[in-house]
Each structure stands twice: as structure tokens, then as C-alpha cells.
């Protein structure tokens, strides 16, 4: 079973992913870390002051791990991952005022802040997810408060449990 968790930066993907992995025994893969460690880039974006991900190399790098299954994949986009990799996709959403504060705390510049908030307002990543995967496997989860993190973890753990039951008969 593999899960994908796209969402705007600052919505809590990494916190959720790591906690889920530790409670479920699934493998946690942070695509940003993987790219950094393997230098899986094909240039630099001056405007956003960040490296440009080489999506093909990321897919090549992950292919074997994903074939084995049992992975939680953490990244803020999802349109370049093969559909066959995921049984369910969770898109985290955060209220814009909360998100703004989280990104500001991370030191995001004005343009990066504005673009990420707009991305959240227009549900860009949710739209991308339903365009990339079967709509019935894409779910939105609210991620504003610590209590919601716990609710989301419990909801996903229940889903994993059910998936395992359904597929081990």
C-alpha cells in the first residue's frame, strides 16, 4: 500500500508523514530530502531561489522502493508520479492566515509567500491530484490545529488497516 500526501508547503505534510510511518510501520519517503541527497536537480530557479527538481530522475530513483509497496511519499506536488504507485492520495489543506504565518516563520520571501497562498486559495494541488489520479482515491484533510493532526493520523491509520484486511484475503 502506498500513500501520497501532496499539499502546499507549511500544511503539515512532513509532521503527518513521519508520525504515520512511526505508528504504521510503513516506510517514509520525503522527496525533497531524496532530491537533496541525490542532487536530483536540473537547474536553479532564480525567481524562487530554489533548485529545480528533475522529476524523471526522482521517479527512476523511487521506482524500486515503490514497487515493494508500503511507502508514505511526502511532496508538495504529485502530477509526475506514476498513477500505479498509489492506492490513496491525501491532500492537506490549511487556512490561509495560519499558512501565511507558518511560511513567514520559515523565512519565505514575499513572492514565494504570495504564490503559495494563492496556490492554496485556488486549490491548485487538489485539482492537480484529481487530474492525476482516480478521483475516488483523492481525499482532502484539514491541517490547521494540532488536534486535527491527531484526527488525520487516526483516519489514515484506519484506512491502512482496512486496506490490509481487504487485500490479504
PDB file of C-alpha atoms in Angstrom:
ATOM      1  CA  UNK A   1       0.000   0.000   0.000  1.00  0.00           C
ATOM      2  CA  UNK A   2       1.346   3.420  -0.878  1.00  0.00           C
ATOM      3  CA  UNK A   3       0.059   6.828   0.090  1.00  0.00           C
ATOM      4  CA  UNK A   4       0.837  10.164  -1.442  1.00  0.00           C
ATOM      5  CA  UNK A   5       0.462  13.371   0.508  1.00  0.00           C
ATOM      6  CA  UNK A   6       0.672  16.466  -1.639  1.00  0.00           C
ATOM      7  CA  UNK A   7      -0.073  19.901  -0.233  1.00  0.00           C
ATOM      8  CA  UNK A   8       1.185  23.455  -0.193  1.00  0.00           C
ATOM      9  CA  UNK A   9       4.403  23.926   1.852  1.00  0.00           C
ATOM     10  CA  UNK A  10       3.588  24.565   5.518  1.00  0.00           C
ATOM     11  CA  UNK A  11       0.394  22.470   5.745  1.00  0.00           C
ATOM     12  CA  UNK A  12       1.991  19.761   7.912  1.00  0.00           C
ATOM     13  CA  UNK A  13       2.880  17.019   5.400  1.00  0.00           C
ATOM     14  CA  UNK A  14       6.224  16.103   6.956  1.00  0.00           C
ATOM     15  CA  UNK A  15       4.933  16.032  10.534  1.00  0.00           C
ATOM     16  CA  UNK A  16       1.990  13.853   9.456  1.00  0.00           C
ATOM     17  CA  UNK A  17       4.113  11.574   7.263  1.00  0.00           C
ATOM     18  CA  UNK A  18       6.781  10.880   9.878  1.00  0.00           C
ATOM     19  CA  UNK A  19       4.213  10.227  12.603  1.00  0.00           C
ATOM     20  CA  UNK A  20       2.200   7.932  10.316  1.00  0.00           C
ATOM     21  CA  UNK A  21       5.312   5.970   9.389  1.00  0.00           C
ATOM     22  CA  UNK A  22       6.307   5.500  13.013  1.00  0.00           C
ATOM     23  CA  UNK A  23       2.806   4.310  14.022  1.00  0.00           C
ATOM     24  CA  UNK A  24       2.074   2.154  10.957  1.00  0.00           C
ATOM     25  CA  UNK A  25       5.469   0.627  10.270  1.00  0.00           C
ATOM     26  CA  UNK A  26       5.334   1.930   6.688  1.00  0.00           C
ATOM     27  CA  UNK A  27       8.406   3.481   5.085  1.00  0.00           C
ATOM     28  CA  UNK A  28       8.514   7.322   4.990  1.00  0.00           C
ATOM     29  CA  UNK A  29       9.953   8.960   1.864  1.00  0.00           C
ATOM     30  CA  UNK A  30      10.454  12.719   1.744  1.00  0.00           C
ATOM     31  CA  UNK A  31      11.004  13.609  -1.932  1.00  0.00           C
ATOM     32  CA  UNK A  32      12.697  16.915  -1.065  1.00  0.00           C
ATOM     33  CA  UNK A  33      15.280  15.122   1.100  1.00  0.00           C
ATOM     34  CA  UNK A  34      15.758  12.404  -1.525  1.00  0.00           C
ATOM     35  CA  UNK A  35      16.401  15.056  -4.188  1.00  0.00           C
ATOM     36  CA  UNK A  36      18.838  16.936  -1.945  1.00  0.00           C
ATOM     37  CA  UNK A  37      20.779  13.798  -1.033  1.00  0.00           C
ATOM     38  CA  UNK A  38      20.994  12.554  -4.634  1.00  0.00           C
ATOM     39  CA  UNK A  39      21.281  16.031  -6.199  1.00  0.00           C
ATOM     40  CA  UNK A  40      18.267  15.178  -8.397  1.00  0.00           C
ATOM     41  CA  UNK A  41      18.028  18.655  -9.921  1.00  0.00           C
ATOM     42  CA  UNK A  42      18.242  20.047 -13.413  1.00  0.00           C
ATOM     43  CA  UNK A  43      18.893  23.713 -12.792  1.00  0.00           C
ATOM     44  CA  UNK A  44      18.142  26.548 -10.416  1.00  0.00           C
ATOM     45  CA  UNK A  45      15.106  28.845 -10.280  1.00  0.00           C
ATOM     46  CA  UNK A  46      16.436  32.353  -9.594  1.00  0.00           C
ATOM     47  CA  UNK A  47      12.954  33.805  -9.113  1.00  0.00           C
ATOM     48  CA  UNK A  48      12.048  31.370  -6.302  1.00  0.00           C
ATOM     49  CA  UNK A  49      15.636  30.951  -5.113  1.00  0.00           C
ATOM     50  CA  UNK A  50      15.493  27.146  -5.177  1.00  0.00           C
ATOM     51  CA  UNK A  51      16.748  24.184  -7.232  1.00  0.00           C
ATOM     52  CA  UNK A  52      14.518  22.729  -9.978  1.00  0.00           C
ATOM     53  CA  UNK A  53      13.566  19.110  -9.365  1.00  0.00           C
ATOM     54  CA  UNK A  54      14.498  16.610 -12.086  1.00  0.00           C
ATOM     55  CA  UNK A  55      11.199  14.711 -11.987  1.00  0.00           C
ATOM     56  CA  UNK A  56      12.370  11.859 -14.266  1.00  0.00           C
ATOM     57  CA  UNK A  57      15.388  11.146 -12.070  1.00  0.00           C
ATOM     58  CA  UNK A  58      13.193  11.233  -8.938  1.00  0.00           C
ATOM     59  CA  UNK A  59      10.823   8.663 -10.489  1.00  0.00           C
ATOM     60  CA  UNK A  60      13.791   6.473 -11.519  1.00  0.00           C
ATOM     61  CA  UNK A  61      15.257   6.756  -8.011  1.00  0.00           C
ATOM     62  CA  UNK A  62      11.963   5.765  -6.345  1.00  0.00           C
ATOM     63  CA  UNK A  63      10.834   3.026  -8.758  1.00  0.00           C
ATOM     64  CA  UNK A  64      12.208   0.015  -6.823  1.00  0.00           C
ATOM     65  CA  UNK A  65      11.040   1.247  -3.415  1.00  0.00           C
ATOM     66  CA  UNK A  66       7.578   1.940  -4.805  1.00  0.00           C
ATOM     67  CA  UNK A  67       7.369  -1.496  -6.433  1.00  0.00           C
ATOM     68  CA  UNK A  68       7.889  -3.042  -2.976  1.00  0.00           C
ATOM     69  CA  UNK A  69       4.966  -1.001  -1.609  1.00  0.00           C
ATOM     70  CA  UNK A  70       4.416   0.036   1.974  1.00  0.00           C
ATOM     71  CA  UNK A  71       5.532   3.642   1.492  1.00  0.00           C
ATOM     72  CA  UNK A  72       4.293   7.075   2.501  1.00  0.00           C
ATOM     73  CA  UNK A  73       5.521   9.663  -0.003  1.00  0.00           C
ATOM     74  CA  UNK A  74       5.767  13.302   1.091  1.00  0.00           C
ATOM     75  CA  UNK A  75       5.944  16.012  -1.569  1.00  0.00           C
ATOM     76  CA  UNK A  76       4.081  19.212  -2.403  1.00  0.00           C
ATOM     77  CA  UNK A  77       3.122  18.101  -5.908  1.00  0.00           C
ATOM     78  CA  UNK A  78       2.013  14.846  -7.428  1.00  0.00           C
ATOM     79  CA  UNK A  79       1.395  15.135 -11.151  1.00  0.00           C
ATOM     80  CA  UNK A  80       4.641  13.457 -12.242  1.00  0.00           C
ATOM     81  CA  UNK A  81       4.359  10.282 -10.140  1.00  0.00           C
ATOM     82  CA  UNK A  82       3.019   7.200 -11.953  1.00  0.00           C
ATOM     83  CA  UNK A  83      -0.625   6.516 -11.090  1.00  0.00           C
ATOM     84  CA  UNK A  84       0.149   2.832 -10.364  1.00  0.00           C
ATOM     85  CA  UNK A  85       2.259   3.849  -7.343  1.00  0.00           C
ATOM     86  CA  UNK A  86      -0.585   4.958  -5.087  1.00  0.00           C
ATOM     87  CA  UNK A  87      -3.664   3.372  -3.573  1.00  0.00           C
ATOM     88  CA  UNK A  88      -4.733   6.594  -1.882  1.00  0.00           C
ATOM     89  CA  UNK A  89      -3.779  10.278  -2.022  1.00  0.00           C
ATOM     90  CA  UNK A  90      -4.312  12.704   0.847  1.00  0.00           C
ATOM     91  CA  UNK A  91      -4.108  16.447   0.113  1.00  0.00           C
ATOM     92  CA  UNK A  92      -3.585  18.544   3.238  1.00  0.00           C
ATOM     93  CA  UNK A  93      -5.304  21.934   3.401  1.00  0.00           C
ATOM     94  CA  UNK A  94      -4.646  24.808   5.786  1.00  0.00           C
ATOM     95  CA  UNK A  95      -6.479  28.066   6.422  1.00  0.00           C
ATOM     96  CA  UNK A  96      -4.623  30.885   4.604  1.00  0.00           C
ATOM     97  CA  UNK A  97      -3.965  33.076   7.660  1.00  0.00           C
ATOM     98  CA  UNK A  98      -2.424  30.120   9.515  1.00  0.00           C
ATOM     99  CA  UNK A  99      -0.481  29.059   6.424  1.00  0.00           C
ATOM    100  CA  UNK A 100       0.840  32.607   5.912  1.00  0.00           C
ATOM    101  CA  UNK A 101       2.251  32.672   9.461  1.00  0.00           C
ATOM    102  CA  UNK A 102       3.850  29.224   9.059  1.00  0.00           C
ATOM    103  CA  UNK A 103       5.552  30.177   5.786  1.00  0.00           C
ATOM    104  CA  UNK A 104       6.619  33.579   7.132  1.00  0.00           C
ATOM    105  CA  UNK A 105       8.246  31.777  10.083  1.00  0.00           C
ATOM    106  CA  UNK A 106      10.189  29.675   7.560  1.00  0.00           C
ATOM    107  CA  UNK A 107      11.594  32.861   6.061  1.00  0.00           C
ATOM    108  CA  UNK A 108       9.751  32.713   2.719  1.00  0.00           C
ATOM    109  CA  UNK A 109      10.169  35.857   0.598  1.00  0.00           C
ATOM    110  CA  UNK A 110       7.150  37.946  -0.427  1.00  0.00           C
ATOM    111  CA  UNK A 111       6.726  36.391  -3.898  1.00  0.00           C
ATOM    112  CA  UNK A 112       7.084  32.817  -2.635  1.00  0.00           C
ATOM    113  CA  UNK A 113       4.628  33.599   0.197  1.00  0.00           C
ATOM    114  CA  UNK A 114       2.072  35.121  -2.162  1.00  0.00           C
ATOM    115  CA  UNK A 115       2.320  32.308  -4.728  1.00  0.00           C
ATOM    116  CA  UNK A 116       1.970  29.564  -2.113  1.00  0.00           C
ATOM    117  CA  UNK A 117      -1.048  31.260  -0.524  1.00  0.00           C
ATOM    118  CA  UNK A 118      -2.655  31.672  -3.976  1.00  0.00           C
ATOM    119  CA  UNK A 119      -1.923  28.015  -4.674  1.00  0.00           C
ATOM    120  CA  UNK A 120      -3.857  27.130  -1.510  1.00  0.00           C
ATOM    121  CA  UNK A 121      -6.743  29.545  -2.245  1.00  0.00           C
ATOM    122  CA  UNK A 122      -7.284  28.105  -5.721  1.00  0.00           C
ATOM    123  CA  UNK A 123      -6.861  24.501  -4.537  1.00  0.00           C
ATOM    124  CA  UNK A 124      -4.174  24.028  -7.184  1.00  0.00           C
ATOM    125  CA  UNK A 125      -2.704  20.900  -5.600  1.00  0.00           C
ATOM    126  CA  UNK A 126      -6.092  19.280  -5.008  1.00  0.00           C
ATOM    127  CA  UNK A 127      -7.029  19.941  -8.648  1.00  0.00           C
ATOM    128  CA  UNK A 128      -3.657  18.520  -9.732  1.00  0.00           C
ATOM    129  CA  UNK A 129      -4.277  15.396  -7.625  1.00  0.00           C
ATOM    130  CA  UNK A 130      -7.738  14.714  -9.073  1.00  0.00           C
ATOM    131  CA  UNK A 131      -6.395  15.299 -12.577  1.00  0.00           C
ATOM    132  CA  UNK A 132      -3.536  12.821 -11.935  1.00  0.00           C
ATOM    133  CA  UNK A 133      -5.349  10.022 -10.078  1.00  0.00           C
ATOM    134  CA  UNK A 134      -8.812   8.454  -9.919  1.00  0.00           C
ATOM    135  CA  UNK A 135     -10.978  10.950  -8.059  1.00  0.00           C
ATOM    136  CA  UNK A 136     -12.196   8.305  -5.575  1.00  0.00           C
ATOM    137  CA  UNK A 137      -8.681   7.782  -4.169  1.00  0.00           C
ATOM    138  CA  UNK A 138      -8.029  11.530  -3.579  1.00  0.00           C
ATOM    139  CA  UNK A 139      -9.034  12.915  -0.178  1.00  0.00           C
ATOM    140  CA  UNK A 140      -8.618  16.359   1.400  1.00  0.00           C
ATOM    141  CA  UNK A 141      -7.724  16.680   5.074  1.00  0.00           C
ATOM    142  CA  UNK A 142      -7.752  19.905   7.098  1.00  0.00           C
ATOM    143  CA  UNK A 143      -4.496  20.675   8.873  1.00  0.00           C
ATOM    144  CA  UNK A 144      -4.909  23.838  10.957  1.00  0.00           C
ATOM    145  CA  UNK A 145      -4.563  22.700  14.576  1.00  0.00           C
ATOM    146  CA  UNK A 146      -2.583  20.021  16.464  1.00  0.00           C
ATOM    147  CA  UNK A 147      -5.844  18.156  17.271  1.00  0.00           C
ATOM    148  CA  UNK A 148      -6.530  17.853  13.535  1.00  0.00           C
ATOM    149  CA  UNK A 149      -3.120  16.257  13.054  1.00  0.00           C
ATOM    150  CA  UNK A 150      -4.129  13.524  15.519  1.00  0.00           C
ATOM    151  CA  UNK A 151      -7.531  13.087  13.803  1.00  0.00           C
ATOM    152  CA  UNK A 152      -5.860  12.843  10.397  1.00  0.00           C
ATOM    153  CA  UNK A 153      -3.356  10.265  11.637  1.00  0.00           C
ATOM    154  CA  UNK A 154      -6.144   8.143  13.143  1.00  0.00           C
ATOM    155  CA  UNK A 155      -8.265   8.414   9.994  1.00  0.00           C
ATOM    156  CA  UNK A 156      -5.365   7.338   7.760  1.00  0.00           C
ATOM    157  CA  UNK A 157      -4.361   4.504  10.119  1.00  0.00           C
ATOM    158  CA  UNK A 158      -7.953   3.184   9.954  1.00  0.00           C
ATOM    159  CA  UNK A 159      -7.794   3.347   6.161  1.00  0.00           C
ATOM    160  CA  UNK A 160      -4.462   1.434   6.122  1.00  0.00           C
ATOM    161  CA  UNK A 161      -5.908  -1.226   8.444  1.00  0.00           C
ATOM    162  CA  UNK A 162      -8.952  -1.659   6.214  1.00  0.00           C
ATOM    163  CA  UNK A 163      -6.827  -1.783   3.049  1.00  0.00           C
ATOM    164  CA  UNK A 164      -4.663  -4.530   4.542  1.00  0.00           C
ATOM    165  CA  UNK A 165      -7.769  -6.541   5.562  1.00  0.00           C
ATOM    166  CA  UNK A 166      -9.306  -6.154   2.102  1.00  0.00           C
ATOM    167  CA  UNK A 167      -6.131  -7.187   0.290  1.00  0.00           C
ATOM    168  CA  UNK A 168      -4.905 -10.050   2.485  1.00  0.00           C
ATOM    169  CA  UNK A 169      -7.892 -12.349   1.966  1.00  0.00           C
TER     170      UNK A 169
END
